PDB file of C-alpha atoms in Angstrom:
ATOM      1  CA  UNK G1058      72.440  84.680  69.195  1.00  0.00           C
ATOM      2  CA  UNK G1059      71.368  84.889  72.823  1.00  0.00           C
ATOM      3  CA  UNK G1060      75.323  83.365  73.726  1.00  0.00           C
ATOM      4  CA  UNK G1061      76.985  85.855  71.527  1.00  0.00           C
ATOM      5  CA  UNK G1062      75.203  88.715  73.628  1.00  0.00           C
ATOM      6  CA  UNK G1063      76.418  87.394  76.112  1.00  0.00           C
ATOM      7  CA  UNK G1064      79.212  87.114  75.177  1.00  0.00           C
ATOM      8  CA  UNK G1065      79.777  90.408  74.076  1.00  0.00           C
ATOM      9  CA  UNK G1066      77.636  91.728  77.610  1.00  0.00           C
ATOM     10  CA  UNK G1067      80.505  89.867  79.657  1.00  0.00           C
ATOM     11  CA  UNK G1068      83.880  91.310  77.504  1.00  0.00           C
ATOM     12  CA  UNK G1069      81.832  94.446  78.019  1.00  0.00           C
ATOM     13  CA  UNK G1070      82.093  94.264  81.993  1.00  0.00           C
ATOM     14  CA  UNK G1071      85.049  92.764  81.991  1.00  0.00           C
ATOM     15  CA  UNK G1072      85.660  95.711  79.513  1.00  0.00           C
ATOM     16  CA  UNK G1073      85.043  98.079  82.441  1.00  0.00           C
ATOM     17  CA  UNK G1074      86.061  96.554  85.689  1.00  0.00           C
ATOM     18  CA  UNK G1075      89.633  96.419  84.616  1.00  0.00           C
ATOM     19  CA  UNK G1076      89.487 100.821  83.280  1.00  0.00           C
ATOM     20  CA  UNK G1077      87.947 101.217  87.117  1.00  0.00           C
ATOM     21  CA  UNK G1078      90.772  99.081  88.811  1.00  0.00           C
ATOM     22  CA  UNK G1079      92.979 101.031  86.420  1.00  0.00           C
ATOM     23  CA  UNK G1080      91.318 104.443  87.525  1.00  0.00           C
ATOM     24  CA  UNK G1081      91.870 103.341  90.966  1.00  0.00           C
ATOM     25  CA  UNK G1082      96.007 102.530  90.916  1.00  0.00           C
ATOM     26  CA  UNK G1083      96.599 104.962  88.703  1.00  0.00           C
ATOM     27  CA  UNK G1084      95.093 107.537  91.225  1.00  0.00           C
ATOM     28  CA  UNK G1085      96.419 105.585  94.496  1.00  0.00           C
ATOM     29  CA  UNK G1086      99.583 105.708  92.946  1.00  0.00           C
ATOM     30  CA  UNK G1087      99.524 109.274  92.117  1.00  0.00           C
ATOM     31  CA  UNK G1088     100.310 110.386  95.074  1.00  0.00           C
ATOM     32  CA  UNK G1089      98.695 113.515  97.201  1.00  0.00           C
ATOM     33  CA  UNK G1090      98.952 115.081 100.339  1.00  0.00           C
ATOM     34  CA  UNK G1091      95.680 114.082 101.581  1.00  0.00           C
ATOM     35  CA  UNK G1092      94.467 110.445 100.809  1.00  0.00           C
ATOM     36  CA  UNK G1093      91.339 110.473  99.153  1.00  0.00           C
ATOM     37  CA  UNK G1094      89.067 108.205  96.684  1.00  0.00           C
ATOM     38  CA  UNK G1095      89.241 107.547  93.115  1.00  0.00           C
ATOM     39  CA  UNK G1096      86.435 111.029  93.522  1.00  0.00           C
ATOM     40  CA  UNK G1097      88.242 113.705  95.666  1.00  0.00           C
ATOM     41  CA  UNK G1098      86.963 112.862  99.389  1.00  0.00           C
ATOM     42  CA  UNK G1099      88.493 112.491 101.444  1.00  0.00           C
ATOM     43  CA  UNK G1100      88.372 109.452 104.287  1.00  0.00           C
ATOM     44  CA  UNK G1101      85.975 108.270 102.347  1.00  0.00           C
ATOM     45  CA  UNK G1102      83.215 110.701 103.130  1.00  0.00           C
ATOM     46  CA  UNK G1103      83.357 109.859 106.637  1.00  0.00           C
ATOM     47  CA  UNK G1104      83.171 113.138 109.095  1.00  0.00           C
ATOM     48  CA  UNK G1105      86.936 113.667 110.522  1.00  0.00           C
ATOM     49  CA  UNK G1106      84.856 116.227 113.126  1.00  0.00           C
ATOM     50  CA  UNK G1107      82.191 113.203 114.097  1.00  0.00           C
ATOM     51  CA  UNK G1108      85.113 111.189 115.658  1.00  0.00           C
ATOM     52  CA  UNK G1109      86.055 113.640 117.815  1.00  0.00           C
ATOM     53  CA  UNK G1110      82.219 114.781 118.499  1.00  0.00           C
ATOM     54  CA  UNK G1111      80.715 111.417 118.222  1.00  0.00           C
ATOM     55  CA  UNK G1112      83.163 109.774 118.906  1.00  0.00           C
ATOM     56  CA  UNK G1113      82.901 107.107 116.138  1.00  0.00           C
ATOM     57  CA  UNK G1114      82.702 107.494 112.317  1.00  0.00           C
ATOM     58  CA  UNK G1115      79.863 108.790 111.087  1.00  0.00           C
ATOM     59  CA  UNK G1116      79.134 109.060 107.581  1.00  0.00           C
ATOM     60  CA  UNK G1117      79.432 112.947 105.625  1.00  0.00           C
ATOM     61  CA  UNK G1118      77.549 114.358 103.065  1.00  0.00           C
ATOM     62  CA  UNK G1119      77.601 115.681  99.813  1.00  0.00           C
ATOM     63  CA  UNK G1120      75.271 118.478 101.562  1.00  0.00           C
ATOM     64  CA  UNK G1121      78.318 120.184 103.569  1.00  0.00           C
ATOM     65  CA  UNK G1122      81.452 118.995 101.826  1.00  0.00           C
ATOM     66  CA  UNK G1123      84.530 121.634 101.853  1.00  0.00           C
ATOM     67  CA  UNK G1124      87.351 121.540  99.675  1.00  0.00           C
ATOM     68  CA  UNK G1125      90.278 121.748 101.350  1.00  0.00           C
ATOM     69  CA  UNK G1126      94.340 120.801 100.547  1.00  0.00           C
ATOM     70  CA  UNK G1127      92.990 118.382  97.154  1.00  0.00           C
ATOM     71  CA  UNK G1128      90.302 116.994  98.580  1.00  0.00           C
ATOM     72  CA  UNK G1129      86.516 117.244  99.313  1.00  0.00           C
ATOM     73  CA  UNK G1130      85.931 117.119 103.161  1.00  0.00           C
ATOM     74  CA  UNK G1131      82.173 115.178 103.501  1.00  0.00           C
ATOM     75  CA  UNK G1132      79.814 116.279 106.588  1.00  0.00           C
ATOM     76  CA  UNK G1133      77.357 114.760 108.951  1.00  0.00           C
ATOM     77  CA  UNK G1134      75.773 118.364 109.874  1.00  0.00           C
ATOM     78  CA  UNK G1135      76.397 122.357 109.318  1.00  0.00           C
ATOM     79  CA  UNK G1136      78.272 122.570 112.675  1.00  0.00           C
ATOM     80  CA  UNK G1137      80.534 119.679 111.878  1.00  0.00           C
ATOM     81  CA  UNK G1138      81.336 122.054 108.673  1.00  0.00           C
ATOM     82  CA  UNK G1139      81.742 124.602 110.701  1.00  0.00           C
ATOM     83  CA  UNK G1140      84.098 123.606 113.196  1.00  0.00           C
ATOM     84  CA  UNK G1141      86.385 122.369 110.571  1.00  0.00           C
ATOM     85  CA  UNK G1142      86.690 124.870 108.215  1.00  0.00           C
ATOM     86  CA  UNK G1143      87.632 127.312 111.748  1.00  0.00           C
ATOM     87  CA  UNK G1144      91.100 124.886 112.437  1.00  0.00           C
ATOM     88  CA  UNK G1145      90.917 122.309 109.715  1.00  0.00           C
ATOM     89  CA  UNK G1146      94.714 121.452 110.895  1.00  0.00           C
ATOM     90  CA  UNK G1147      93.647 120.320 114.570  1.00  0.00           C
ATOM     91  CA  UNK G1148      90.004 117.894 112.355  1.00  0.00           C
ATOM     92  CA  UNK G1149      92.481 116.542 110.164  1.00  0.00           C
ATOM     93  CA  UNK G1150      93.872 113.270 110.594  1.00  0.00           C
ATOM     94  CA  UNK G1151      97.365 113.887 110.725  1.00  0.00           C
ATOM     95  CA  UNK G1152      99.975 111.941 108.243  1.00  0.00           C
ATOM     96  CA  UNK G1153      97.410 112.911 105.016  1.00  0.00           C
ATOM     97  CA  UNK G1154      94.900 110.592 106.547  1.00  0.00           C
ATOM     98  CA  UNK G1155      97.317 107.355 105.326  1.00  0.00           C
ATOM     99  CA  UNK G1156      97.843 104.517 107.675  1.00  0.00           C
ATOM    100  CA  UNK G1157      99.522 106.195 111.137  1.00  0.00           C
ATOM    101  CA  UNK G1158     101.455 102.177 110.987  1.00  0.00           C
ATOM    102  CA  UNK G1159     103.104 102.161 107.249  1.00  0.00           C
ATOM    103  CA  UNK G1160     104.598 105.789 108.195  1.00  0.00           C
ATOM    104  CA  UNK G1161     105.705 104.917 110.885  1.00  0.00           C
ATOM    105  CA  UNK G1162     107.444 101.763 108.556  1.00  0.00           C
ATOM    106  CA  UNK G1163     108.049 104.217 106.369  1.00  0.00           C
ATOM    107  CA  UNK G1164     105.522 104.287 103.772  1.00  0.00           C
ATOM    108  CA  UNK G1165     101.604 104.730 102.546  1.00  0.00           C
ATOM    109  CA  UNK G1166      98.731 103.043 102.647  1.00  0.00           C
ATOM    110  CA  UNK G1167      95.383 103.309 102.470  1.00  0.00           C
ATOM    111  CA  UNK G1168      93.185 103.762 105.583  1.00  0.00           C
ATOM    112  CA  UNK G1169      89.091 102.643 106.971  1.00  0.00           C
ATOM    113  CA  UNK G1170      87.305 104.775 108.555  1.00  0.00           C
ATOM    114  CA  UNK G1171      86.905 102.072 111.219  1.00  0.00           C
ATOM    115  CA  UNK G1172      90.256 102.418 112.343  1.00  0.00           C
ATOM    116  CA  UNK G1173      91.075 105.255 113.659  1.00  0.00           C
ATOM    117  CA  UNK G1174      92.563 106.634 117.640  1.00  0.00           C
ATOM    118  CA  UNK G1175      92.402 110.053 119.118  1.00  0.00           C
ATOM    119  CA  UNK G1176      95.791 110.411 120.488  1.00  0.00           C
ATOM    120  CA  UNK G1177      96.646 113.713 122.295  1.00  0.00           C
ATOM    121  CA  UNK G1178      93.832 115.316 120.501  1.00  0.00           C
ATOM    122  CA  UNK G1179      94.727 114.854 117.371  1.00  0.00           C
ATOM    123  CA  UNK G1180      93.514 111.709 114.764  1.00  0.00           C
ATOM    124  CA  UNK G1181      95.012 108.574 113.542  1.00  0.00           C
ATOM    125  CA  UNK G1182      94.089 106.530 110.913  1.00  0.00           C
ATOM    126  CA  UNK G1183      94.842 102.361 109.588  1.00  0.00           C
ATOM    127  CA  UNK G1184      94.774 100.469 106.709  1.00  0.00           C
ATOM    128  CA  UNK G1185      92.344  97.377 108.505  1.00  0.00           C
ATOM    129  CA  UNK G1186      92.143  96.834 112.181  1.00  0.00           C
ATOM    130  CA  UNK G1187      94.392  93.984 112.315  1.00  0.00           C
ATOM    131  CA  UNK G1188      97.380  96.458 111.998  1.00  0.00           C
ATOM    132  CA  UNK G1189      95.217  98.942 113.950  1.00  0.00           C
ATOM    133  CA  UNK G1190      95.895  96.344 116.808  1.00  0.00           C
ATOM    134  CA  UNK G1191      99.801  96.463 115.718  1.00  0.00           C
ATOM    135  CA  UNK G1192     100.081  99.900 116.320  1.00  0.00           C
ATOM    136  CA  UNK G1193      98.259  99.641 119.389  1.00  0.00           C
ATOM    137  CA  UNK G1194     101.205  98.169 121.173  1.00  0.00           C
ATOM    138  CA  UNK G1195     103.293 100.965 120.723  1.00  0.00           C
ATOM    139  CA  UNK G1196     101.533 104.218 120.157  1.00  0.00           C
ATOM    140  CA  UNK G1197     104.035 106.370 121.743  1.00  0.00           C
ATOM    141  CA  UNK G1198     107.037 105.111 119.472  1.00  0.00           C
ATOM    142  CA  UNK G1199     105.533 104.357 116.145  1.00  0.00           C
ATOM    143  CA  UNK G1200     103.336 108.335 116.737  1.00  0.00           C
ATOM    144  CA  UNK G1201     107.448 109.288 117.068  1.00  0.00           C
ATOM    145  CA  UNK G1202     108.823 107.380 114.013  1.00  0.00           C
ATOM    146  CA  UNK G1203     105.995 108.484 112.123  1.00  0.00           C
ATOM    147  CA  UNK G1204     106.856 111.601 112.881  1.00  0.00           C
ATOM    148  CA  UNK G1205     110.747 111.489 111.751  1.00  0.00           C
ATOM    149  CA  UNK G1206     109.357 109.408 108.073  1.00  0.00           C
ATOM    150  CA  UNK G1207     105.763 111.955 107.318  1.00  0.00           C
ATOM    151  CA  UNK G1208     108.751 114.898 106.875  1.00  0.00           C
ATOM    152  CA  UNK G1209     110.703 112.463 104.037  1.00  0.00           C
ATOM    153  CA  UNK G1210     107.696 110.784 102.482  1.00  0.00           C
ATOM    154  CA  UNK G1211     105.062 113.478 101.755  1.00  0.00           C
ATOM    155  CA  UNK G1212     108.146 115.311 100.043  1.00  0.00           C
ATOM    156  CA  UNK G1213     106.459 114.714  96.988  1.00  0.00           C
ATOM    157  CA  UNK G1214     103.321 115.129  97.100  1.00  0.00           C
ATOM    158  CA  UNK G1215     101.434 117.361  95.203  1.00  0.00           C
TER     159      UNK G1215
END
């Protein structure tokens, strides 16, 4: 009897994991203008204003959040939330928060908050620190390519 319960429990855990994986895939494939997590949180819930003001990724909180362009943006302080609300385009990452390197190559990819750089007062995110190293080998050239590719890539986003 105990063995049967363990087997049934394992089955339900496997089904749950499969459903969560499917949900993540379907969210990622339902492209929206701003890359967001399964729960619709931009930049994995990190405070985009903090990149500019504190020079590092800082986790935001639901207490200071704003819905903008189909995603929920979280901030670490009321002041950062207010700054974003006053000029969201200034703080929002380029290319919808999708990987700057991927966009330069003609496609989109997710990003991590730790792979970031501010260039000419604009925030760029990348898939990983490794991909960021590749992107940094020719930042101006990669930005130019991404700027050219982005209108075509983003035209079908919701």
